[in-house]
Coordinates of C-alpha atoms in Angstrom, one line a residue:
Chain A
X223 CA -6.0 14.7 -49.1
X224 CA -6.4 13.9 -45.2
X225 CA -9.9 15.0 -45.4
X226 CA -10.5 13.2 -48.4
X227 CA -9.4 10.0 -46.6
X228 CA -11.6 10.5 -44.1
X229 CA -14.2 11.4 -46.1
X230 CA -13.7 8.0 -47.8
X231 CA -13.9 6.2 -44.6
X232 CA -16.9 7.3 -43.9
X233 CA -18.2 6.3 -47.0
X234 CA -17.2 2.8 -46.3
X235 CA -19.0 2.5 -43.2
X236 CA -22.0 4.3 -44.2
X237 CA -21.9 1.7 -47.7
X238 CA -21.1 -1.1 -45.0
X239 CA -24.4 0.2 -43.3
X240 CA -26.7 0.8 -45.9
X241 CA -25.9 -2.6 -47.5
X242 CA -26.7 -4.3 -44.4
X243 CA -30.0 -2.5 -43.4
X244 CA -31.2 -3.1 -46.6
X245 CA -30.3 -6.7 -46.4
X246 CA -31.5 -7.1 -43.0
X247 CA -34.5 -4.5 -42.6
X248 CA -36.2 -5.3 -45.8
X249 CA -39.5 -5.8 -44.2
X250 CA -41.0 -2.7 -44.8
X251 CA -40.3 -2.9 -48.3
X252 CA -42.5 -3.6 -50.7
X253 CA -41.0 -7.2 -51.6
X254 CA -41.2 -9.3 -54.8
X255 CA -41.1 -7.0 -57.5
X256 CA -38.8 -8.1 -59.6
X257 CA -38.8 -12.0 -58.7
X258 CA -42.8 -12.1 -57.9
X259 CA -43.3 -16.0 -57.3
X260 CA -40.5 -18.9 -56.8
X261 CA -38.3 -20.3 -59.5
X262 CA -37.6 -23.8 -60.4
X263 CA -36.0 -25.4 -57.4
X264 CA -33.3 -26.3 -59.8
X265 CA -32.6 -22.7 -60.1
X266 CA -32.0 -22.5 -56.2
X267 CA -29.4 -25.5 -56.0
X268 CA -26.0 -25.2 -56.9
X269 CA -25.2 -28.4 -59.8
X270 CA -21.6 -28.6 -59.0
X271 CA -21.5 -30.0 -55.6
X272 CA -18.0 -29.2 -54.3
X273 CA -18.7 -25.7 -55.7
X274 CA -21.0 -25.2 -53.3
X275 CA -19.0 -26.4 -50.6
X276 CA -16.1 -24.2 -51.4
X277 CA -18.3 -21.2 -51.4
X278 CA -19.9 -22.1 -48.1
X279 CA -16.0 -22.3 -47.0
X280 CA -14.7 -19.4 -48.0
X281 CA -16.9 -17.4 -45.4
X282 CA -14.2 -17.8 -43.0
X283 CA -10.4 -18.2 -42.7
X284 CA -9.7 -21.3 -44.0
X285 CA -8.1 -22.0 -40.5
X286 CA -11.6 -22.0 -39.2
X287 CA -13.3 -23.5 -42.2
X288 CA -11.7 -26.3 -43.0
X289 CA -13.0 -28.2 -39.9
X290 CA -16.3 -26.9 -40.1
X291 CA -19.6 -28.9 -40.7
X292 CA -20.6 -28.1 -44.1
X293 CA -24.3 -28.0 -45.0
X294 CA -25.4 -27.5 -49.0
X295 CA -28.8 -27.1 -50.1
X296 CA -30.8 -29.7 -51.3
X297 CA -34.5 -29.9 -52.9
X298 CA -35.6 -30.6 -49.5
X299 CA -33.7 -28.2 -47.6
X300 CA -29.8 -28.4 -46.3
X301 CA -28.1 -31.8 -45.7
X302 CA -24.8 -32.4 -44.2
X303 CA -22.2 -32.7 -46.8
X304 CA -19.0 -32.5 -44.7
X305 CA -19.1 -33.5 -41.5
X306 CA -17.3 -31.2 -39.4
X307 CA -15.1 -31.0 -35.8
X308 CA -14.5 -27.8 -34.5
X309 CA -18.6 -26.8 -33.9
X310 CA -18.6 -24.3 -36.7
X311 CA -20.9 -25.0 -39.6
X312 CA -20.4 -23.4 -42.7
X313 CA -23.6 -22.6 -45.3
X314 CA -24.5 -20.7 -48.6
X315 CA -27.8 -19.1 -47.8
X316 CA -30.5 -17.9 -50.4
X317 CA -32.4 -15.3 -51.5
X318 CA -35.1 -16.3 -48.5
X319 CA -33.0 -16.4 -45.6
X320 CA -30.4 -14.0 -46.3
X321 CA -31.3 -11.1 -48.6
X322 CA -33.4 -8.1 -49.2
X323 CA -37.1 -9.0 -49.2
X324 CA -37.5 -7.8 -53.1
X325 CA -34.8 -10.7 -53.8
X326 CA -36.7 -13.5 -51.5
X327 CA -37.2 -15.3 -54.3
X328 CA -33.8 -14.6 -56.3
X329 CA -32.1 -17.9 -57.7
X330 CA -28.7 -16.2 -58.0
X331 CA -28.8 -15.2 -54.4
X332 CA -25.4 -17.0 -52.9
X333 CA -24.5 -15.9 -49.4
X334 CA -22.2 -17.6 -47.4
X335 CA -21.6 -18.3 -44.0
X336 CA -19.7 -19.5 -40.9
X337 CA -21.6 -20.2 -37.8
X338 CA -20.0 -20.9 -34.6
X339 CA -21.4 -23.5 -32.0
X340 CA -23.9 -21.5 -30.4
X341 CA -25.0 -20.0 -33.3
X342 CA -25.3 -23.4 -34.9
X343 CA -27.6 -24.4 -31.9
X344 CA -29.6 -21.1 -32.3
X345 CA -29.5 -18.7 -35.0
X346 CA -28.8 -21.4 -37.9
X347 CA -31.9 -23.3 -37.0
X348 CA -34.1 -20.1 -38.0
X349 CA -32.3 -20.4 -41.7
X350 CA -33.2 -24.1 -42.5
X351 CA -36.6 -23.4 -41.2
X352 CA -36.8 -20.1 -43.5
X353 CA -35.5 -22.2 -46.0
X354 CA -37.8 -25.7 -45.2
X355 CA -40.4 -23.2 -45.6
X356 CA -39.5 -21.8 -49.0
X357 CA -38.6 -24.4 -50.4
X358 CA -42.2 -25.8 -49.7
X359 CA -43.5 -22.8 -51.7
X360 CA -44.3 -20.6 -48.4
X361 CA -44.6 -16.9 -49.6
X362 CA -42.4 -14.2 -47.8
X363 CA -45.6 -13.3 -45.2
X364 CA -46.8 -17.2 -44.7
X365 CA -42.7 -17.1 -44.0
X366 CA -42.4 -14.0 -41.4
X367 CA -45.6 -15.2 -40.3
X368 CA -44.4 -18.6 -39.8
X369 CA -41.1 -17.6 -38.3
X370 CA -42.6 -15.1 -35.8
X371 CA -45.1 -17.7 -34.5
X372 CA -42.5 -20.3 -33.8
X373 CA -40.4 -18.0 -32.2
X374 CA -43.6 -17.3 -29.9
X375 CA -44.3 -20.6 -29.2
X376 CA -40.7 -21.3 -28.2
X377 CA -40.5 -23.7 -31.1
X378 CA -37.2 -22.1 -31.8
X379 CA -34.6 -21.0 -28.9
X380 CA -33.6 -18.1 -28.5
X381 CA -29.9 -16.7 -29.5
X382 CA -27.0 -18.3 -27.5
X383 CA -24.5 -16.3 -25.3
X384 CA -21.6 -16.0 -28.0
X385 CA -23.4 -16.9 -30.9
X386 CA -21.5 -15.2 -33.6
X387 CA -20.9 -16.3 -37.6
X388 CA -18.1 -15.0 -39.6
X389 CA -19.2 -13.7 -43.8
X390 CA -16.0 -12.6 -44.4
X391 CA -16.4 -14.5 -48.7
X392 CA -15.6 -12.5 -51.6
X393 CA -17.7 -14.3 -53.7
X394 CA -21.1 -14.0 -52.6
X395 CA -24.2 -12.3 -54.3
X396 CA -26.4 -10.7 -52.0
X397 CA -28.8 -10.1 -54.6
X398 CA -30.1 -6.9 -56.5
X399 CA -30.9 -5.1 -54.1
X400 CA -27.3 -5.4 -52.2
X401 CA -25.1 -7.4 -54.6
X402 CA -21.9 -6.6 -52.8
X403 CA -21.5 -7.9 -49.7
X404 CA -18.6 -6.3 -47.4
X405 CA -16.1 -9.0 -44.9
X406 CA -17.5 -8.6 -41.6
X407 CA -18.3 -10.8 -38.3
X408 CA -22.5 -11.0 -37.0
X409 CA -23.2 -11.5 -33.3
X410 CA -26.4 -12.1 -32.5
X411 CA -28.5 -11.9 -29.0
X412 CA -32.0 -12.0 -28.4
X413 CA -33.5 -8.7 -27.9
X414 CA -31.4 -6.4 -27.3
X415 CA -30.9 -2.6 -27.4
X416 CA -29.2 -1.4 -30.5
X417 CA -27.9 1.8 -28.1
X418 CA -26.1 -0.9 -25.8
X419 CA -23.8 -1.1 -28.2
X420 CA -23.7 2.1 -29.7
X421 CA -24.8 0.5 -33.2
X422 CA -25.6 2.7 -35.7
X423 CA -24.4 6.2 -34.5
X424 CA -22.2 8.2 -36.2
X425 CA -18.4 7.1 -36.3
X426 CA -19.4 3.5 -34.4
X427 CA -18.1 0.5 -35.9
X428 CA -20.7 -1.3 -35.0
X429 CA -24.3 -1.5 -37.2
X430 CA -26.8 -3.1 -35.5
X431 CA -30.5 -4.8 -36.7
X432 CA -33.4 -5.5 -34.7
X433 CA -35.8 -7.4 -35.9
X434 CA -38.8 -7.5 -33.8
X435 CA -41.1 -10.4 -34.5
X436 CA -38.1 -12.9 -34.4
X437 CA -37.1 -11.2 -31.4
X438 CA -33.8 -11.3 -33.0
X439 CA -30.9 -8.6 -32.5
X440 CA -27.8 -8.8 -34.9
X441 CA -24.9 -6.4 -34.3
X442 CA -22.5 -6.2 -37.5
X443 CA -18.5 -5.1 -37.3
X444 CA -16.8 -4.9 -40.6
X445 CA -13.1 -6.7 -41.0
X446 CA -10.8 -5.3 -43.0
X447 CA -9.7 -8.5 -44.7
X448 CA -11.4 -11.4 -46.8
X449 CA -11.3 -14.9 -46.1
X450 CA -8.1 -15.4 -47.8
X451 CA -6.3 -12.8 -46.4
X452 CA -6.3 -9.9 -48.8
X453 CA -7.4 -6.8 -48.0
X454 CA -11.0 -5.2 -48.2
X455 CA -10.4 -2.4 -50.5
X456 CA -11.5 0.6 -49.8
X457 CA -14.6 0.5 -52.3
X458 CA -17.1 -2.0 -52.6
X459 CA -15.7 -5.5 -54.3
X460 CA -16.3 -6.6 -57.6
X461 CA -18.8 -9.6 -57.7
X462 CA -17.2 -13.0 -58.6
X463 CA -20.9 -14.4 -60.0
X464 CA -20.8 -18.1 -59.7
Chain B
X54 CA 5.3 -16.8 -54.7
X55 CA 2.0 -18.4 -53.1
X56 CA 4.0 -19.5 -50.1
X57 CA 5.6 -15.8 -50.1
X58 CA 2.1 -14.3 -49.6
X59 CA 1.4 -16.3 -47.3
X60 CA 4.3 -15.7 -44.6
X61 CA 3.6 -12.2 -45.3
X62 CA 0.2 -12.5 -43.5
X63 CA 1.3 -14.8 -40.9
X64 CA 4.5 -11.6 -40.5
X65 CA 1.5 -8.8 -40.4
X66 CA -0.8 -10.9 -37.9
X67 CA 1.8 -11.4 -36.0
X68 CA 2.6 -7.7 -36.2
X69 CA -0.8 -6.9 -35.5
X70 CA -0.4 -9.0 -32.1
X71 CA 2.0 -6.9 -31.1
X72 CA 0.6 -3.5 -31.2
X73 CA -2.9 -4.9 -29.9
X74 CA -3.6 -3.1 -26.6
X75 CA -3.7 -4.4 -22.8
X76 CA -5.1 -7.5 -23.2
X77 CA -3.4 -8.3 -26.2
X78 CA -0.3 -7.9 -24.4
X79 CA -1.0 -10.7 -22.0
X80 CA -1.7 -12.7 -25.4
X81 CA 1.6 -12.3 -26.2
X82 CA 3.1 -12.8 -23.4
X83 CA 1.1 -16.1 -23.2
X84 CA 2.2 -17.7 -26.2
X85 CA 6.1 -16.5 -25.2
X86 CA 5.0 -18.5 -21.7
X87 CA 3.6 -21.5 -23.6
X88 CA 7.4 -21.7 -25.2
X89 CA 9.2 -24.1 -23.3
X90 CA 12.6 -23.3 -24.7
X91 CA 11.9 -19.4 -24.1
X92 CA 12.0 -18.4 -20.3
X93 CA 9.8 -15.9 -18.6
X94 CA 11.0 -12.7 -19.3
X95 CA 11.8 -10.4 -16.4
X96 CA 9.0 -8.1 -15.7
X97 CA 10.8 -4.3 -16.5
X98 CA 8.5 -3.1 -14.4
X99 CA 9.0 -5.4 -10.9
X100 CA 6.5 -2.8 -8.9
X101 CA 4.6 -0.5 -8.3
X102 CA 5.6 2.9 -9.4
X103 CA 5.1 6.5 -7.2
X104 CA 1.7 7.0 -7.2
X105 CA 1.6 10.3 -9.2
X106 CA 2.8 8.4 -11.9
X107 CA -0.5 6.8 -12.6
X108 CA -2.4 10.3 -11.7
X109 CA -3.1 12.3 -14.7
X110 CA -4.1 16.2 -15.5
X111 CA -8.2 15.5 -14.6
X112 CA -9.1 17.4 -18.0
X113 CA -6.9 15.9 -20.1
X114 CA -7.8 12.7 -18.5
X115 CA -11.6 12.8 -18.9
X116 CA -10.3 14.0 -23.1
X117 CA -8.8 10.6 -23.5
X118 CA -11.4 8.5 -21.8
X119 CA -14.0 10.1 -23.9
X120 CA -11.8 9.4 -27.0
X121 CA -12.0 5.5 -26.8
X122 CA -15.1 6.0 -28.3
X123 CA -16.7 7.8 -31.7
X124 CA -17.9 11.0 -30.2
X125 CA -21.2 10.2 -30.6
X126 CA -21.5 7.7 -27.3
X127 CA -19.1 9.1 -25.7
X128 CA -20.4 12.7 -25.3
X129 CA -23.3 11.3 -23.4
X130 CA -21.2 9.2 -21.3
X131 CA -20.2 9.1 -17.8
X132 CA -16.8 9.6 -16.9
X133 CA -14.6 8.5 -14.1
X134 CA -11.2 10.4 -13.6
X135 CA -8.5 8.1 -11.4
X136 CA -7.7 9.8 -8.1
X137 CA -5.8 9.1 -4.8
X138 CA -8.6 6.8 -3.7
X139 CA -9.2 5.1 -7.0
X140 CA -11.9 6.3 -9.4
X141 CA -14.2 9.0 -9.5
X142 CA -17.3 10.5 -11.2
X143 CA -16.0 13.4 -13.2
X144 CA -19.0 13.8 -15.7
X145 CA -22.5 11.9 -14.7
X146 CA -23.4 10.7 -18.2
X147 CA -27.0 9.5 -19.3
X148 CA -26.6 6.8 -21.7
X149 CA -25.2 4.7 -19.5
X150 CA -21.9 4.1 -21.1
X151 CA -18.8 5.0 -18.9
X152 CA -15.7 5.9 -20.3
X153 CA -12.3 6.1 -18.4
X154 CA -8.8 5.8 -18.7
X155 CA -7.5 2.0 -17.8
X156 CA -3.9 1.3 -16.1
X157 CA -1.9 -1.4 -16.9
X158 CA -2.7 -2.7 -13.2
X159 CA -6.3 -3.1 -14.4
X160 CA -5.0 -6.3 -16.6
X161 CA -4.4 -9.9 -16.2
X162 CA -2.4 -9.8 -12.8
X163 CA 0.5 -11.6 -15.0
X164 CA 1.1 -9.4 -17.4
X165 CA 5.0 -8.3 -16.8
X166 CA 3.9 -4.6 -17.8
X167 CA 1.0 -4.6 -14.6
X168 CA 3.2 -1.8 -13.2
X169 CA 3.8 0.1 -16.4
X170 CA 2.6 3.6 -15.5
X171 CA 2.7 4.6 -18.9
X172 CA 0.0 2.6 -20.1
X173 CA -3.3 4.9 -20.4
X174 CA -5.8 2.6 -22.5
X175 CA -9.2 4.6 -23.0
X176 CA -12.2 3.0 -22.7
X177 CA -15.9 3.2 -22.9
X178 CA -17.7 0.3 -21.4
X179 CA -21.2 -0.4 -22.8
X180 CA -24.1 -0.5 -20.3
X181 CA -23.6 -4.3 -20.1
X182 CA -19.8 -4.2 -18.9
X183 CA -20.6 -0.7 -16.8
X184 CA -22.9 -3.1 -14.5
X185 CA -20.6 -6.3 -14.4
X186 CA -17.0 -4.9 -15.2
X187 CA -17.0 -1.4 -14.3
X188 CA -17.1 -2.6 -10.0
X189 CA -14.6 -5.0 -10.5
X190 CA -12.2 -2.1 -12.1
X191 CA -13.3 0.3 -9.1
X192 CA -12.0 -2.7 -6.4
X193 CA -8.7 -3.0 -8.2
X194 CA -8.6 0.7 -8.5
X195 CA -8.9 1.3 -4.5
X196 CA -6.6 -1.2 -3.7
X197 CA -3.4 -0.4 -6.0
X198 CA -4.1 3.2 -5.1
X199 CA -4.2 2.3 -1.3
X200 CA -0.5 0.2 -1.9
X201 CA -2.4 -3.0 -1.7
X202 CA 0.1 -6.0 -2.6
X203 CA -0.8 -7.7 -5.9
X204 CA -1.7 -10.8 -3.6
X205 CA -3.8 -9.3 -1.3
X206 CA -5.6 -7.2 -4.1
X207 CA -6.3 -10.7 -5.8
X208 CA -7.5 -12.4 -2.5
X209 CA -9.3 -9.5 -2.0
X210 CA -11.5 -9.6 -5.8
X211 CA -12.0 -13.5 -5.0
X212 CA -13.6 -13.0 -1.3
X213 CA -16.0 -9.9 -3.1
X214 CA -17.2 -12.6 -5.6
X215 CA -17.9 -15.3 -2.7
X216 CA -19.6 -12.6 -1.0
X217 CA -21.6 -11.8 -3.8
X218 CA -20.3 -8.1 -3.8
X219 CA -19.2 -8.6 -7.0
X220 CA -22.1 -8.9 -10.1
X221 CA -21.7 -11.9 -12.3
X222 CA -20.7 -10.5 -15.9
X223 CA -23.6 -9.7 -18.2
X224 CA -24.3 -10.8 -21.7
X225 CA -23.1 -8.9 -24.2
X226 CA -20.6 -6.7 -22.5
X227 CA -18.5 -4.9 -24.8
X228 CA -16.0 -2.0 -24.6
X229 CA -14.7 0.4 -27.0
X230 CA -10.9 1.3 -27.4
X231 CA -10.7 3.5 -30.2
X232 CA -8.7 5.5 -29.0
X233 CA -5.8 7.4 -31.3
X234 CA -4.2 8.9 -27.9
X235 CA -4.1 5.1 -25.7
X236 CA -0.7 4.0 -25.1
X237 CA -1.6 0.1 -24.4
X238 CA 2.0 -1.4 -24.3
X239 CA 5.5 -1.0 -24.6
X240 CA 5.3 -3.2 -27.7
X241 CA 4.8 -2.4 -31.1
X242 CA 2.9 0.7 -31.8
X243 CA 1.6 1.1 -28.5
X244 CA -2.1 1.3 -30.1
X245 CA -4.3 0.1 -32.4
X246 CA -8.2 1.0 -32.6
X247 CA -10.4 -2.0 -32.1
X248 CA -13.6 -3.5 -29.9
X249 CA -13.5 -5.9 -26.7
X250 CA -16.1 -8.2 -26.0
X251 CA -16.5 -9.6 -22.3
X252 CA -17.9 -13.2 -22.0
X253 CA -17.9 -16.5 -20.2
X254 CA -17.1 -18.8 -23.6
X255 CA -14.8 -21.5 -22.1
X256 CA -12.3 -21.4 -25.4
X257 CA -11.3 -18.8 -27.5
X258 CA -11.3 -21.3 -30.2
X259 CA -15.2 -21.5 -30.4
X260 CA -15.0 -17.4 -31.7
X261 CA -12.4 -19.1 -34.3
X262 CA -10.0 -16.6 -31.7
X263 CA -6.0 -17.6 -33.1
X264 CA -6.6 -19.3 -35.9
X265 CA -4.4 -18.2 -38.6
X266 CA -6.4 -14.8 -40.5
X267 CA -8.9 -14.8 -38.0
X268 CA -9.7 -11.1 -37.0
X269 CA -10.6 -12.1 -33.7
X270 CA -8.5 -12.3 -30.6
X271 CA -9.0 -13.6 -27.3
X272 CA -7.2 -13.2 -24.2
X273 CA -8.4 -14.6 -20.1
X274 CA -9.0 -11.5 -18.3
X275 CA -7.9 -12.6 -14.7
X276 CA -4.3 -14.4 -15.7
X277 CA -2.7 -14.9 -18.8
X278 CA -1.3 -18.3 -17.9
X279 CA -2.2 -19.2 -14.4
X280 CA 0.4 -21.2 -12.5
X281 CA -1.8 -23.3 -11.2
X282 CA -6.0 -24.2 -11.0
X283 CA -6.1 -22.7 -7.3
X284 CA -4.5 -19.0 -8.7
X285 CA -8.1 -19.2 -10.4
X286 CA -10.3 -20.5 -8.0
X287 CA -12.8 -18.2 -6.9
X288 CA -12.2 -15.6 -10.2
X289 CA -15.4 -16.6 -12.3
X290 CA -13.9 -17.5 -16.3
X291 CA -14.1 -14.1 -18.0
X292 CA -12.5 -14.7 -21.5
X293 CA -12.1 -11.2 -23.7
X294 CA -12.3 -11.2 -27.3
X295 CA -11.3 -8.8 -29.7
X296 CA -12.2 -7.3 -33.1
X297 CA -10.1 -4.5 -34.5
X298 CA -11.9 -1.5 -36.0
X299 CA -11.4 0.0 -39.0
X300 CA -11.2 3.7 -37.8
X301 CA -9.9 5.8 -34.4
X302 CA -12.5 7.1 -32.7
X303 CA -12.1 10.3 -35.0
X304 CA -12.8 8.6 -37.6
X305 CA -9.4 8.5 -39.0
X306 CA -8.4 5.0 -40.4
X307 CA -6.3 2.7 -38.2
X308 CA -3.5 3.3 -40.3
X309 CA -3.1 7.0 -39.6
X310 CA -1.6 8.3 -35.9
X311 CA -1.1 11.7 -35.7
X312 CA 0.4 11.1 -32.2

C-alpha cells in the first residue's frame, strides 16, 4: 500500500511533466495534423462574453482574480474587458499561444491564465503578439519565426524579475494532445539553466522548459488545490468542455 | 453548507500557516504582531542556548542537509556541516547546489524562536542563492557561534553590505526544504515539504502571497515586523516566498511523516 502510494505520486509528477513538455516543447513535433489550416475566427471566440471572463478568472483564487485586469479575445486580438487594480491580468489563451503545436490551430483550445505585474509587462506581451499573429492567418513557422525575430531585435523585453502567472482552472482544455491541464504556478526568466533549479530530475517538484529561440525559460511547480479550493485529486481531472 | 466549505479552507490554510517552516514562522508571528489587541508574546527562548546545543552528529548532520532535497540534486551537492566556528565544507559538491542544516538563528532576527536550538531546517540552496545567500548565512553563522549579541551580529551584516562584502541577491534564487526529518518550529507539525524563492519584489501581494487559497506565501527575510525604518536601513529588501510541494524529498506525499 505505502509503496503503492508512492508509486502513485510519482505518477502524478511524471503526468504533471509529460503534460507540460508536450504543451510547451511541441516544436519538434510534427505540428498540424489534425487541425492543418485556421478555422473560422468565430470558432476561436468565445459567444457568451461573461463566460469567457469567468473562465479567464477562475485561473487563480478568486482572492487574486477578482481584481485582476481581464482581457478576452476579440477578432482582432485581446481587448480589455475588466479593468483591473491589483496588476494581475487574467486571460484564456488559444490553441496558438498555449498548446501543443499539433493543436495550434484548435478552436476548442481554452486555457486560462493569471499573470502578475511583471509578467504582464513581459511574458503576456509575447501571447497577444502570438495571438495578433494568428489571428492575422500567420502559420505556426511565419509565427516561431516571427516571435524569435522580435525577440532578437529587442522588440519584446525580456522576462521580468518575478514574473510568475498562476493556471490553477479546472476547466480548461489544453487541447488533444494534452486536454487535461493540472493546478500549478509558471515562473518565468530569460534564459536560464534548467539545472539551476533542479527542474526536471527525478523526485524535483519543479519541471522546467526552455525554449531557445524566444530565449524564454519557464519553471513549473504543481499546487495541490484548484482555484476554488478543492483538492487536485490524485489522477488527472475530468475536463469541464465549455 | 457553501459558507461551511468555505471556513473549512480558511481553518486548513490557516493550519497550513502553522506548520510552514522558519520563515513561515515569522509570518505568523507577523500577523499575531499586526493584532493590536494581542500583545507580543514572550519569546520562550529569551537567549542563546549552550553552544552544543546547536552542534549536531557531523554524519547525521550532512544526512539531513542532503534530505532537503530529492536525492537527485542533492547527491551532487556540496555540503556544509555547522561547527564551533560556524560552517564548514563537509562534502565539495559539483553542481553547485549546497545543502546544509539551517538554525533558527539563521531567520528573521524577530522571530521569538531565534534561539530555538531545536530547530534543524534542511536546505539546499540552488546555485543562485549559493552565490547571494549562502555568505550572508556563513556571517551569521560565525557570529552566533563566536557569542556575538543579536545587535552586534545585525550591525555587523549591515556594515559587510556597505562594504560591499556582501553580494547583492541574484535572480532566481530558490532553495529546497523538502525535508521529512526538518523540525522548523515549535508550532504545528514542525514540517511541511515545500520550495523558497529569494527575491527583491517590494510586496508579497504582487505573487498574490496571502490572499485567501493562494498557495503562495511570503515572509521579509531580515525582520518580520521591524520596529522602526532605521532597524532596516542598510539590510537590502529580500522578500521570501513560498510554494509547498507536493512530496518529501523521498518522494513520499506531504501528508505522510514517518518521523
Amino acid at each position: 500500500m505505502w509503496k503503492m502510494k508512492v508509486f502513485t505520486n510519482t505518477i502524478k509528477n511524471l503526468a504533471l511533466m509529460i503534460v507540460l513538455v508536450l504543451m510547451y516543447q511541441a516544436e519538434a513535433q510534427d505540428a498540424a495534423t489534425t487541425y492543418a489550416k485556421m478555422a473560422p475566427v468565430d470558432q476561436y471566440l468565445m459567444a457568451d462574453r461573461d463566460a469567457e471572463i469567468a473562465l479567464a478568472r477562475s485561473a487563480a483564487p478568486e482572492s487574486i482574480s477578482r481584481d485582476a485586469e481581464i482581457l478576452i479575445l476579440g477578432r482582432h486580438g485581446f481587448e480589455t474587458a475588466v479593468h483591473g487594480k491589483n496588476g494581475f491580468v487574467c486571460i484564456v489563451g488559444r490553441g496558438w499561444s498555449s498548446a501543443a503545436d499539433p493543436d495550434f490551430w484548435n478552436p476548442k483550445v481554452r486555457v486560462p491564465m493569471c499573470v502578475n505585474g511583471a509578467a504582464a509587462r513581459t511574458y503576456l506581451l509575447r501571447i497577444t503578439k502570438i495571438t495578433d499573429l494568428a489571428l492575422a492567418g500567420r502559420t505556426l513557422a511565419q509565427v516561431n519565426d516571427a516571435m524569435a525575430d522580435a525577440v532578437k531585435k529587442k522588440e519584446l523585453p525580456p522576462m521580468e524579475p518575478g514574473a510568475m502567472c498562476y493556471m490553477m482552472g479546472k476547466q480548461g482544455f489544453g487541447g488533444d494532445s494534452a486536454p487535461h491541464w493540472p493546478a500549478h504556478l509558471m515562473f518565468f526568466f530569460s534564459d536560464t539553466d534548467l539545472a539551476a533549479w533542479g527542474a526536471n530530475l527525478t523526485g524535483s517538484p519543479v519541471v522546467g522548459i526552455a525554449d531557445p529561440s524566444e530565449h524564454l525559460t519557464q519553471f513549473v511547480i504543481a499546487t495541490q488545490k484548484w482555484s476554488d479550493g478543492t483538492d487536485v485529486s490524485p489522477s488527472l481531472p475530468t475536463h469541464v468542455h465549455q | 453548507m457553501r459558507k461551511n466549505k468555505a471556513r473549512s479552507i480558511v481553518i486548513k490554510c490557516f493550519a497550513l500557516l502553522l506548520v510552514f517552516g522558519t520563515a513561515f514562522q515569522t509570518m505568523v508571528y507577523k500577523a499575531t504582531a499586526q493584532d493590536a489587541t494581542t500583545p507580543y508574546p514572550a519569546s520562550p527562548y529569551p537567549k542563546m542556548a549552550p553552544v552544543e546545543q546547536y552542534l549536531m552528529d557531523r554524519s547525521a548532520e550532512i544526512t539531513l542537509a542532503r534530505s532537503a532535497a530529492p536525492e537527485s540534486i542533492s547527491r551532487d551537492a556540496t555540503v556544509l556541516v555547522l561547527g564551533r566556528q560556524g560552517y564548514e565544507t563537509a562534502v565539495q559538491g559539483k553542481n553547485n547546489f549546497v545543502c546544509f542544516v539551517g538554525r533558527a538563528w539563521g531567520a528573521a532576527f524577530d522571530w521569538d524562536e531565534f534561539w530555538n536550538p531545536k530547530v534543524k531546517a534542511a536546505d539546499c540552496l540552488n546555485p543562485e542563492a549559493a552565490r547571494s545567500i549562502l555568505p550572508i548565512v556563513y556571517l551569521r553563522a560565525r557570529m552566533v557561534m563566536a557569542g556575538r549579541p543579536k545587535p552586534e551580529i545585525v550591525s555587523t551584516v549591515k556594515a559587510a553590505f556597505e562594504n560591499k562584502q556582501l553580494p547583492d541577491l541574484e535572480d532566481g534564487a530558490m532553495d529546497y526544504m523538502m525535508s521529512k526529518s526538518s523540525y522548523l518550529t515549535d508550532q504545528g507539525g514542525h514540517n511541511l515539504p515545500h520550495v523558497m524563492f529569494y527575491t527583491r519584489v517590494k510586496d508579497g501581494k504582487d505573487w498574490g502571497s496571502g490572499a485567501a487559497a493562494s498557495p503562495v506565501m511570503s515572509a521579509p527575510y531580515w525582520f518580520f515586523s521591524p520596529q522602526d525604518e532605521s532597524q532596516l536601513k542598510g539590510l537590502p529588501p529580500i522578500l521570501v516566498f513560498l510554494v509547498a510541494a507536493p512530496n518529501w524529498s523521498d518522494g513520499t506525499p506531504a501528508g505522510q511523516h514517518n518521523e
